[in-house]
XYZ file of C-alpha atoms in Angstrom:
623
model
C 80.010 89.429 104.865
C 82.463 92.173 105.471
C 84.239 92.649 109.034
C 82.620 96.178 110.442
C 82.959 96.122 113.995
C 83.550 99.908 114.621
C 86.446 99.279 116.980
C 88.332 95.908 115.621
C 87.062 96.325 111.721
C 88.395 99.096 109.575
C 87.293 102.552 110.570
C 89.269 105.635 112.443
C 89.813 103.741 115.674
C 91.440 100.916 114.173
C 93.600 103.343 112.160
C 94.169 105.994 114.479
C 95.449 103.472 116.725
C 97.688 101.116 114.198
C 99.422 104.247 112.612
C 100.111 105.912 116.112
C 102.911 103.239 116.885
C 101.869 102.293 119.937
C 102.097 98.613 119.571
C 105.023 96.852 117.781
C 102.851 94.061 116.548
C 99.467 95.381 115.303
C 97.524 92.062 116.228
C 98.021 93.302 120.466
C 95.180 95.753 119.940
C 92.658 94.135 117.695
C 92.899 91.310 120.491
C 92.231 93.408 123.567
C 88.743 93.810 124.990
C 87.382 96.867 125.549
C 87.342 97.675 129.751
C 84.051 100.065 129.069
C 81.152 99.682 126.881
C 81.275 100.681 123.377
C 79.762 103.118 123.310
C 81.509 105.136 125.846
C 84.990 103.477 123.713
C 83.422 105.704 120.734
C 82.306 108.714 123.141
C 85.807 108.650 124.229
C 87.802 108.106 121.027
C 85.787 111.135 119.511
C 87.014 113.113 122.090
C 90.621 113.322 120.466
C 92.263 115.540 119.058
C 92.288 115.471 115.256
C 96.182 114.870 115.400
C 96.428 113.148 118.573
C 100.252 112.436 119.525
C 101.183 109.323 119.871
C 100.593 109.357 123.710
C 97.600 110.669 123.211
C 96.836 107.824 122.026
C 98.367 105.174 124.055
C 95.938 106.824 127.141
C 93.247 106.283 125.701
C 93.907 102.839 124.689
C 94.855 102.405 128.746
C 91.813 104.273 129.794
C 89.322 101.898 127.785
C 90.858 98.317 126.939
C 92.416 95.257 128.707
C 95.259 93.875 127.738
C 95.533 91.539 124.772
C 93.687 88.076 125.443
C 92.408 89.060 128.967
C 88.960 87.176 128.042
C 91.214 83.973 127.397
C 92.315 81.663 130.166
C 93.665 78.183 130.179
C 91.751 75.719 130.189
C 92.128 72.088 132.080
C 91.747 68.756 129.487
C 89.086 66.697 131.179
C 89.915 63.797 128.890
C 93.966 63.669 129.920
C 95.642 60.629 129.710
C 99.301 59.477 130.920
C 99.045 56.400 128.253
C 98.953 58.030 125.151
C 97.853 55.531 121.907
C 100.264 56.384 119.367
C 103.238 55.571 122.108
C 102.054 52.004 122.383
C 104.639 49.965 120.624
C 107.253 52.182 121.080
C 109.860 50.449 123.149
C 112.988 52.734 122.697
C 113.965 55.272 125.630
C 114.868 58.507 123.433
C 111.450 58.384 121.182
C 109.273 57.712 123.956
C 110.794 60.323 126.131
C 110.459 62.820 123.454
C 107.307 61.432 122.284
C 105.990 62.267 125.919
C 107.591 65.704 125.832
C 105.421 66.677 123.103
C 102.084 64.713 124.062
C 102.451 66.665 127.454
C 102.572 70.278 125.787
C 98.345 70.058 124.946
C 98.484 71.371 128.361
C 100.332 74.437 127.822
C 98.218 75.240 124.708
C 94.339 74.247 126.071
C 92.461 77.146 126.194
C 88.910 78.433 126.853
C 86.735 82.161 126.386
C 85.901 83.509 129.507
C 83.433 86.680 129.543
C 82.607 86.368 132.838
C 84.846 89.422 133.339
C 83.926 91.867 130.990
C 81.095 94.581 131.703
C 77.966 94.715 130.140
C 78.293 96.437 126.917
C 82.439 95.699 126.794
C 82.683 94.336 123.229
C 85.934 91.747 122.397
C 86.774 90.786 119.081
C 86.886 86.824 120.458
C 84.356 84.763 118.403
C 82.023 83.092 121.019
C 83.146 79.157 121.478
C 81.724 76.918 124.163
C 83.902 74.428 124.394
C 88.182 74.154 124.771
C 90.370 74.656 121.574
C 93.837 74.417 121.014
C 96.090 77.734 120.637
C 98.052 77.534 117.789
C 101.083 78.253 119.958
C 102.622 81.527 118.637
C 102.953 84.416 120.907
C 99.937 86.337 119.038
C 97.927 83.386 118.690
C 94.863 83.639 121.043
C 92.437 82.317 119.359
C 91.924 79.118 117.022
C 92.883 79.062 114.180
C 91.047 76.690 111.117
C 93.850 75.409 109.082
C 96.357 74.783 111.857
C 93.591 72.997 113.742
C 93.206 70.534 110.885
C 96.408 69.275 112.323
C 95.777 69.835 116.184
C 92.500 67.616 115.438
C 94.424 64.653 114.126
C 97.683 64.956 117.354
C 94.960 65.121 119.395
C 93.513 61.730 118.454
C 96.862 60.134 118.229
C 97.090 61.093 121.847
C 93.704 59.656 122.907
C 91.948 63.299 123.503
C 88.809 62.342 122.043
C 86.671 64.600 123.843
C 88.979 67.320 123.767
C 88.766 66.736 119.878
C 85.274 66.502 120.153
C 84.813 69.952 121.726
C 87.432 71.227 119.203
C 85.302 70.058 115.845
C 81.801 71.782 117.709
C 83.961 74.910 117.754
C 83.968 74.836 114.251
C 80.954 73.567 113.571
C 79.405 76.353 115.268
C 80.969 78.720 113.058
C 79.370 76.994 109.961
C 75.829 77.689 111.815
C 76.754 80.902 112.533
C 78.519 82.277 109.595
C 78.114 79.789 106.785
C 81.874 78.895 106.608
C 84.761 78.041 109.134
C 86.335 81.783 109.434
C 90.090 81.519 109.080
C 90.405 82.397 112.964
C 88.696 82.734 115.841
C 88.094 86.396 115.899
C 85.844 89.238 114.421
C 87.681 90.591 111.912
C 88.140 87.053 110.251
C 84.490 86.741 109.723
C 84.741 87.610 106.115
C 87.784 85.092 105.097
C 87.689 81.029 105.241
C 91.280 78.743 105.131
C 91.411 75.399 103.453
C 88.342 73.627 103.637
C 89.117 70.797 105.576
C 86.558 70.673 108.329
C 85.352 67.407 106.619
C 88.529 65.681 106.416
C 88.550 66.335 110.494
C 85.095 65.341 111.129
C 86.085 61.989 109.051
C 89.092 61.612 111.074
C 87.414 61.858 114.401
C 85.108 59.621 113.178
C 87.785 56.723 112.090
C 89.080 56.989 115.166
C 86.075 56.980 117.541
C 83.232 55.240 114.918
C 80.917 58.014 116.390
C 77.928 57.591 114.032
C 76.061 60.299 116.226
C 78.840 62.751 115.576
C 78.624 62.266 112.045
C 74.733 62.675 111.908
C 75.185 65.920 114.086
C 77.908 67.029 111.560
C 76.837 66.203 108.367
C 74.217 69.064 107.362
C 76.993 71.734 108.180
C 79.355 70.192 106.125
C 77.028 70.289 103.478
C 76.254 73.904 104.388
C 80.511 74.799 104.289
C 80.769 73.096 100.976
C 77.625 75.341 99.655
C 79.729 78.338 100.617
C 83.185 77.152 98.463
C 80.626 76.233 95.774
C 78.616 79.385 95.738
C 81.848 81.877 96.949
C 84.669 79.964 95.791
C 83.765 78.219 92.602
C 84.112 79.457 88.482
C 82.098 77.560 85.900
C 85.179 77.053 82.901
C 84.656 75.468 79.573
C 87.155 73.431 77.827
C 88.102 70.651 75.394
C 89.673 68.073 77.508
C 93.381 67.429 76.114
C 92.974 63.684 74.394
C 96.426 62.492 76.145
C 94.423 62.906 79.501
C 90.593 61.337 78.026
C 91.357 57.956 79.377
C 88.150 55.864 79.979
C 85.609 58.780 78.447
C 85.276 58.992 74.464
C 84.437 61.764 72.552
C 83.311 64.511 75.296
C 84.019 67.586 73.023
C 83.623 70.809 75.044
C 82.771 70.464 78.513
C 81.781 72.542 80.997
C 83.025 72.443 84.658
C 83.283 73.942 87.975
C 86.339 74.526 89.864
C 86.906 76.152 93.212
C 89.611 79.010 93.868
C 90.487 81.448 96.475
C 88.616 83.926 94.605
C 86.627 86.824 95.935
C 83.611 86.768 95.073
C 82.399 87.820 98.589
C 84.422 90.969 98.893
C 83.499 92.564 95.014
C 81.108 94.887 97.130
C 83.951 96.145 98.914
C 84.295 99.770 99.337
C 87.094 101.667 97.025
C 88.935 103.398 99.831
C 92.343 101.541 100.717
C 91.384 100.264 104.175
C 88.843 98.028 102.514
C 91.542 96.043 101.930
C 93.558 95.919 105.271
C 93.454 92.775 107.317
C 93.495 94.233 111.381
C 95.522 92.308 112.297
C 98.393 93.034 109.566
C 96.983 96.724 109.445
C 100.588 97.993 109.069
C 101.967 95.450 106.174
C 99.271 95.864 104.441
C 99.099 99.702 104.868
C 102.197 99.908 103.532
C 101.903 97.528 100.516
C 98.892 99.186 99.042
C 101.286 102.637 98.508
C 104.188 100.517 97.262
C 104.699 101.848 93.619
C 107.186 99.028 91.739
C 109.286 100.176 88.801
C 108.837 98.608 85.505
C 108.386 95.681 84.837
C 105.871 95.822 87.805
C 105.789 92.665 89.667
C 102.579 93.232 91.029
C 99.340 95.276 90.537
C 98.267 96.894 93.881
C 94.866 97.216 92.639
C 93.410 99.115 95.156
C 89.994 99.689 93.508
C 88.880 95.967 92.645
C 88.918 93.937 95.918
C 92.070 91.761 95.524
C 94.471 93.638 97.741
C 92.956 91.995 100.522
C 91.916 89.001 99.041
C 94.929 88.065 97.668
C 96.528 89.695 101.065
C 94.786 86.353 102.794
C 95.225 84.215 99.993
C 98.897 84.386 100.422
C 98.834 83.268 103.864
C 98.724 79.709 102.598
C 101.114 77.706 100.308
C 100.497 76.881 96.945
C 99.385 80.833 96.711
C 102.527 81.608 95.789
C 102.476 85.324 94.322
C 104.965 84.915 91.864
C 103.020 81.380 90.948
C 100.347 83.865 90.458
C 102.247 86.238 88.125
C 103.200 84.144 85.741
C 100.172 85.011 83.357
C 100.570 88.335 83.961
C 104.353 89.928 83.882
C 105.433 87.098 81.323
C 106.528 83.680 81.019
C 110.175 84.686 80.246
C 110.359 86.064 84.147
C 110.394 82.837 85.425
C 111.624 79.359 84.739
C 109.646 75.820 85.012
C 110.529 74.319 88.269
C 110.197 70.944 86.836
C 111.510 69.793 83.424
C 110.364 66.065 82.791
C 110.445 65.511 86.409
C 114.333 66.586 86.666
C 114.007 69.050 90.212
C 117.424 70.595 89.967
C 117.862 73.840 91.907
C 117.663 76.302 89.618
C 120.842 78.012 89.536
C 119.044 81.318 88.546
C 116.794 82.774 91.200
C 114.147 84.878 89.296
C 113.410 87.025 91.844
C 117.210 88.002 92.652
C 116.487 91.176 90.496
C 113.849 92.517 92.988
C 114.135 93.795 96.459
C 111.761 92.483 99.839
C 109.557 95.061 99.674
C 108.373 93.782 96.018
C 108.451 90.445 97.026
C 106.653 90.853 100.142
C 104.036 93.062 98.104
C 100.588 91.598 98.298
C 99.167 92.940 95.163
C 96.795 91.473 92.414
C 97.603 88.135 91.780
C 94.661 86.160 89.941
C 93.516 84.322 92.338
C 89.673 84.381 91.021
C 91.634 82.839 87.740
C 93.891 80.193 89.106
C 92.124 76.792 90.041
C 95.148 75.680 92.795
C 95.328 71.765 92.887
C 95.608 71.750 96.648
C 92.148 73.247 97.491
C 89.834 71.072 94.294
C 91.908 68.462 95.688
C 90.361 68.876 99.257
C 86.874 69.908 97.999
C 87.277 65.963 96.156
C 88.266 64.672 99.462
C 85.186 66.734 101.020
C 82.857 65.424 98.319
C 83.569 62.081 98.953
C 83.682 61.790 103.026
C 80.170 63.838 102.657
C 78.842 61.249 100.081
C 79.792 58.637 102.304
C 78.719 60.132 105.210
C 75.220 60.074 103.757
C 75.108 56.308 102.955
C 76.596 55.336 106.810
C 73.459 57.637 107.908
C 71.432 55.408 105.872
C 72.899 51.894 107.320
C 75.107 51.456 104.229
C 72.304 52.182 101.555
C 73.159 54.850 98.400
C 70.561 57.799 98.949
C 69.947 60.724 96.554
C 72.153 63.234 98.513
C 75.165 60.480 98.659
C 75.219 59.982 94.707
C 74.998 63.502 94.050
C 78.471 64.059 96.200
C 79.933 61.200 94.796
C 79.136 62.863 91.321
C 80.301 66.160 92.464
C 83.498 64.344 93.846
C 84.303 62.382 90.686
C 83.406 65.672 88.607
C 85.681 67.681 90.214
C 88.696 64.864 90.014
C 88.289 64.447 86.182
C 88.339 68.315 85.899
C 91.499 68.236 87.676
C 92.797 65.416 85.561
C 92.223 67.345 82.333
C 93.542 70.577 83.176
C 96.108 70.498 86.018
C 97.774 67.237 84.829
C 100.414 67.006 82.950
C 101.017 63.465 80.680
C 104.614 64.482 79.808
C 105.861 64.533 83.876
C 102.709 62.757 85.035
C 102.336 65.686 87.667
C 99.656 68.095 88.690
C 100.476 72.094 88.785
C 97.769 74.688 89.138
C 96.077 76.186 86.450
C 95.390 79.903 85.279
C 91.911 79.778 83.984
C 92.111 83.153 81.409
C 95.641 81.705 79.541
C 94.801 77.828 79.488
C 98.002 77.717 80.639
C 99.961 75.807 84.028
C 101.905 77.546 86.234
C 105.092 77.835 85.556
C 106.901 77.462 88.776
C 106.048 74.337 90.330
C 104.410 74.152 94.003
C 105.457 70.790 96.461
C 100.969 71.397 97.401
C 100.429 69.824 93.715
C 100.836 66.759 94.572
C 98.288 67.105 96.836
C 96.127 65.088 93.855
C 97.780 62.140 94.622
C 96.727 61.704 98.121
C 93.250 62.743 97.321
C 92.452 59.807 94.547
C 96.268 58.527 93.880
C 94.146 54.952 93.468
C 92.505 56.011 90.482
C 95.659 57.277 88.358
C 97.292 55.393 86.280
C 100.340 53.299 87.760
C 102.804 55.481 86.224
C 101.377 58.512 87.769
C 102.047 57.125 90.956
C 105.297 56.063 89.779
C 106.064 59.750 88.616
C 105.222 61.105 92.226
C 106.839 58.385 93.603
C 109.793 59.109 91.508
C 109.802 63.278 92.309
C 109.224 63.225 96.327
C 112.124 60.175 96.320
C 114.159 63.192 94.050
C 112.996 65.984 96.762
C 113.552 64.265 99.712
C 117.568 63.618 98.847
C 118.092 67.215 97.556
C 116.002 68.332 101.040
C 117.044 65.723 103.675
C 115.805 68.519 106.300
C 112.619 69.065 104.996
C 110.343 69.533 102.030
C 109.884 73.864 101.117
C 107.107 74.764 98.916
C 108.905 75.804 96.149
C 112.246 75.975 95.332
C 113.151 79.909 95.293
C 113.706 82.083 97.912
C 111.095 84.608 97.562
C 111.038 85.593 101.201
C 108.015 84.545 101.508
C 106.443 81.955 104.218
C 106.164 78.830 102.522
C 109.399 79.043 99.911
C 112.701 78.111 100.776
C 114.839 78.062 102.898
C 111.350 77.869 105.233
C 109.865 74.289 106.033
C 106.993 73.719 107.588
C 105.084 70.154 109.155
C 102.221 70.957 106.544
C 103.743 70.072 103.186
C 105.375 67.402 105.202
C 102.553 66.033 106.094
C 100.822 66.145 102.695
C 104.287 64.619 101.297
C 103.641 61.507 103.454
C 100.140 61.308 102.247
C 100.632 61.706 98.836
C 103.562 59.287 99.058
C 101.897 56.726 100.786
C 99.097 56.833 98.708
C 101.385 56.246 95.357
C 103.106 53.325 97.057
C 99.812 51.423 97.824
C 99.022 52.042 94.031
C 97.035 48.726 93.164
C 99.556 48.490 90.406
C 102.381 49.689 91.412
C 103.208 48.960 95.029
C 106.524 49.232 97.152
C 107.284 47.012 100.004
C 105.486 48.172 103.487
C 108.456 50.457 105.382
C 110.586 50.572 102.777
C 109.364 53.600 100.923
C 109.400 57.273 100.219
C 106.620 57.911 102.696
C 108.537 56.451 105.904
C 111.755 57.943 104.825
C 109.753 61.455 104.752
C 108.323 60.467 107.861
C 111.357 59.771 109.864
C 113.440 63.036 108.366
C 110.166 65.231 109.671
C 110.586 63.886 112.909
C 114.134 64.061 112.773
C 113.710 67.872 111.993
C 111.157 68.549 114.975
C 113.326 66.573 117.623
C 116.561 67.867 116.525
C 115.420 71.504 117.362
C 113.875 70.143 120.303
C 117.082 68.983 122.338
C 119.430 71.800 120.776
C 117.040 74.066 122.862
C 117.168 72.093 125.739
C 115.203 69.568 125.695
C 116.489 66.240 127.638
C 114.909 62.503 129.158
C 115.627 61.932 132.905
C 118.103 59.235 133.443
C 118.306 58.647 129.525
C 119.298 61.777 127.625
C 121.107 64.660 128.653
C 120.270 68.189 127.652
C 122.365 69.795 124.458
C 125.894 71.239 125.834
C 125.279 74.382 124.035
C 121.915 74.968 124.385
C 120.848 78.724 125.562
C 117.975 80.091 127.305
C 115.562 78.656 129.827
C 113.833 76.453 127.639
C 113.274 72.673 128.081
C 112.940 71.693 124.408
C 111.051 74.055 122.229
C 108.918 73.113 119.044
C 108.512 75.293 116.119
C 105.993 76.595 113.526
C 108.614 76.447 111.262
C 112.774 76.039 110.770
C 114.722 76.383 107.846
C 117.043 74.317 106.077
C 120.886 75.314 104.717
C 122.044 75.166 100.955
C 122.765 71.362 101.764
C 119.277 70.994 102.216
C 119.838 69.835 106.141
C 118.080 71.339 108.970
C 119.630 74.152 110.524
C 118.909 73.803 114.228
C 117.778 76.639 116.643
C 118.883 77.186 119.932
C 116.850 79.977 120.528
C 113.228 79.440 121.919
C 112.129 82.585 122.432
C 110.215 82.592 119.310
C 108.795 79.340 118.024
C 105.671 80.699 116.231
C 102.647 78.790 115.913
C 104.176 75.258 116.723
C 100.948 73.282 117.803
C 101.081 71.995 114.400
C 103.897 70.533 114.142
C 103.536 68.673 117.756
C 100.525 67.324 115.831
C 102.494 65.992 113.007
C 104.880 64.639 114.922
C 102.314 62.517 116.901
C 101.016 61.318 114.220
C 104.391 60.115 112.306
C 104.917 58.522 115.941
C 101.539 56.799 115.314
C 101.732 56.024 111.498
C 105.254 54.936 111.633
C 105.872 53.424 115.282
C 107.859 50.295 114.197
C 109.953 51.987 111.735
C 111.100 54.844 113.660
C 114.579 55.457 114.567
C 116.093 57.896 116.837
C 117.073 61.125 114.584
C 120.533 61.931 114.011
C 121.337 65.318 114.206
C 123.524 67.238 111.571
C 126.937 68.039 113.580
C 125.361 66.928 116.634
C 126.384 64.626 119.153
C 123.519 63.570 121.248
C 124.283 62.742 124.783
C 123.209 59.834 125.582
């Protein structure tokens, strides 16, 4: 479905408003409820003058909406505890005083829809929930939001907020029976875009944790009903012949046929050909902007204004291992770019290929294939997906295989020896995405591919394991601070210098997985995942005290700290040349940090005995 709410979708009011300049950030107005009916919104707005100044319009967006988020209040976690579980164990001062620090900030981000105040007829582009959910934190972020809750979902376990968690998952699982898929956020003009689909992985998670069969039972036939979507939506049938170096146990299987799931869109190729088809309304500006960008030769990216993937690939790129110039690759030339990995050697490149073009063509969010690349990351979630739903099916039937629970198991194992024969590569023993039309992988290397080996790391050879093993141990010395996405700075989100708990998290995954290889196995603590572990928490409570944060009666606050923070979190930090943290002692804007408090509780949880208090690059800690 397409977004076409007459005041928050594309259409004149949306426009009129964004390109007045009213707001500096153009998610303030598609987040304000209207203060009259709609109707009288429209009667109004119509009412303009064709050229209406800009204060003009800024009375008429006074006269006839609240401000941003008024229909959102806080909301009070019935299920708080003062003995969080994933402290228990930890015995030393600093961690558990930080560890506290960031169990207590749920409160601060709890949050509930209230339309009790808005008139009959007042419309608000807040998707109807009915029980709490977690902000992600940011300063724009009023709603949910489905990837970063993936995260929220598993801190809030590791602090013993089951029912919170509880509430959290029927959020979502509301939006399956309402929409089909999890919309990317919790607002109407997300409707027509999904994130990751990982609302399985949480529903398994809350189950581990709780072993609530009901749950699962209540769950299960929407998961089935999300996965439809990504299969129906998301999904390209592709034939190949499987590369022989990758066959292992099947013989002889000549040309097969396959499925694999993309980004693509496939629900938007009905979209209509005028530009602000393609505008998300909440990036109305950026996006505005980037479909007039003409790039000189060689063109860097198509803006495509006609077919659809503007805004599809606009979305897209809001997630890592949707790198645009990953995306590219096929289409300006192999000779742009070099391979981010040669036989598992992850130098720095000492050429940046995109030092030739300027931030407006990087930041361009033009055609980029993504209806022809089949990323690792998201066929290696749908695998996860497969399998937690095929198992869900035999718990429902006390332990017994059922039709529906081979069928996912088939789709899961499928789907993994798809990804074995075209994203992995024998010579490096890596995965890297996959363009579909040139047969060919990408050429600059994504951090997300080794999402694979968390997914089924047990069913790779040993030396796969030892090859992942072998390039996080590599990553994590050249980025003590943190793990980036890639290793260019495109400017974009996810590359580097930018870090985010995400790919950290995966990192510790993946690397955990590897080391309990039934082959190859490392000692228990001694590892690549623990050492990840400990340098992510490092990173999070290193920004944390040099923005004030500080333990009564066992750690003072930061000497140089500035502002009237306490001890800030952050969406995301960066990292120097060194590849150490550089710490913030600004708070004022920490972006949408709820998921990396999440992360953090759950290193705290994973990792308890192994922990050590950070040490902090130039830092003296006052102890």
């Amino acid at each position: 479905m397409l977004c076409d709410h007459p005041i928050y979708c594309n259409g004149p009011i949306l426009s009129t408003v964004m390109l007045s300049g009213v707001f500096d950030k153009d998610k303030t107005f598609v987040d304000m409820p209207t203060s009259k009916p709609v109707n009288d919104v429209l009667t109004a707005f119509h009412k303009l003058p064709a050229n209406a100044t800009k204060a003009q319009v800024a009375q008429f967006v006074d006269d006839n909406f609240h401000p941003a988020g008024y229909d959102v209040i806080e909301a009070k976690l019935e299920d708080w505890t003062e003995d969080p579980p994933f402290l228990r164990g930890v015995t030393d001062p600093v961690l558990r005083g930080y560890g506290m620090s960031v169990h207590n900030q749920w409160k601060q981000l709890a949050r509930r829809r209230d339309p009790s105040k808005l008139c009959a007829g007042c419309a608000s582009s807040l998707l109807a929930t009915n029980y709490t959910f977690i902000s992600p934190g940011g300063s724009t972020s009023r709603e949910f939001a489905y990837w970063n809750t993936y995260y929220i979902n598993l801190g809030l376990l590791r602090s013993g907020l089951y029912q919170t968690a509880k509430g959290v998952l029927r959020n979502l699982l509301d939006m399956v029976r309402s929409y089909g898929f999890v919309p990317t956020g919790g607002r109407v003009y997300f409707t027509d875009r999904s994130g990751l689909p990982l609302l399985a992985l949480m529903v398994n998670d809350y189950y581990q944790a709780t072993k609530d069969l009901l749950f699962v039972a209540e769950a299960l036939p929407l998961l089935v009903k999300e996965h439809e979507f990504w299969d129906m939506y998301r999904s390209v049938n592709i034939t190949y012949t499987p590369n022989s170096a990758t066959l292992s146990k099947r013989q002889n299987p000549g040309i097969v046929t396959s499925k694999v799931s993309t980004l693509g869109p496939d629900l938007f190729s009905t979209a209509s050909s005028t530009s602000s088809a393609f505008t998300r309304p909440e990036n109305f500006l950026a996006d505005t902007a980037t479909a007039k960008t003409e790039l000189a030769s060689p063109q860097l990216f198509s803006t495509a204004q006609n077919s659809g993937s503007l805004y599809a690939a606009s979305e897209a790129g809001t997630m890592p291992s949707v790198q645009y110039a990953n995306r590219t690759t096929a289409e300006v030339g192999p000779s742009l770019f070099s391979t981010a990995t040669r036989r598992r050697s992850l130098d720095i490149p000492t050429t940046n290929p995109f030092a030739s073009f300027t931030r407006d063509q990087l930041l361009v969010l033009g055609s980029i294939g993504i209806n022809d690349t089949a990323a690792v990351n998201i066929n290696s979630i749908l695998y996860q997906a497969e399998s937690i739903i095929a198992n869900f099916y035999q718990l429902a039937a006390y332990g017994n295989n059922t039709h529906e629970s081979i069928a996912y198991s088939r789709l899961a194992n499928r789907r993994r020896q798809t990804l074995i024969d075209l994203a992995y590569n024998p010579q490096t023993g890596l995965f890297a995405d996959y363009h579909i039309s040139t047969s060919q992988h990408a050429d600059i290397w994504s951090i997300n591919s080794l999402w694979s080996f968390w997914a089924f790391s047990d069913t790779l050879p040993a030396e796969s394991a030892h090859s992942a093993l072998e390039s996080l141990s590599e990553l994590h010395d050249k980025f003590p601070g943190g793990l980036p996405n890639t290793f260019y700075n495109t400017t974009l989100l996810w590359d580097w210098p930018n870090v985010q708990s995400p790919l950290q998290h995966m990192a510790i995954q993946s690397a955990a997985k590897a080391e309990n290889h039934p082959i190859y196995r490392k000692r228990s603590g001694s590892g690549v995942a623990a050492g990840i572990a400990q340098s992510t928490l490092g990173a999070a409570f290193c920004n944390w005290y040099t923005t004030g944060g500080s333990i009564d009666g066992v750690l003072n606050s930061y000497d140089h700290a500035t502002g009237s923070s306490a001890g800030a979190s952050f969406g995301s930090y960066a990292i120097g040349a060194d590849g150490n943290i550089i710490t913030s002692t600004d708070s004022s804007d920490p972006g949408d940090y709820a998921w990396s408090n999440a992360v953090t509780l759950w290193i705290f949880d994973q990792y308890k005995s192994q922990l050590q208090i950070p040490t902090c690059p130039n830092i003296k800690l006052n102890i």
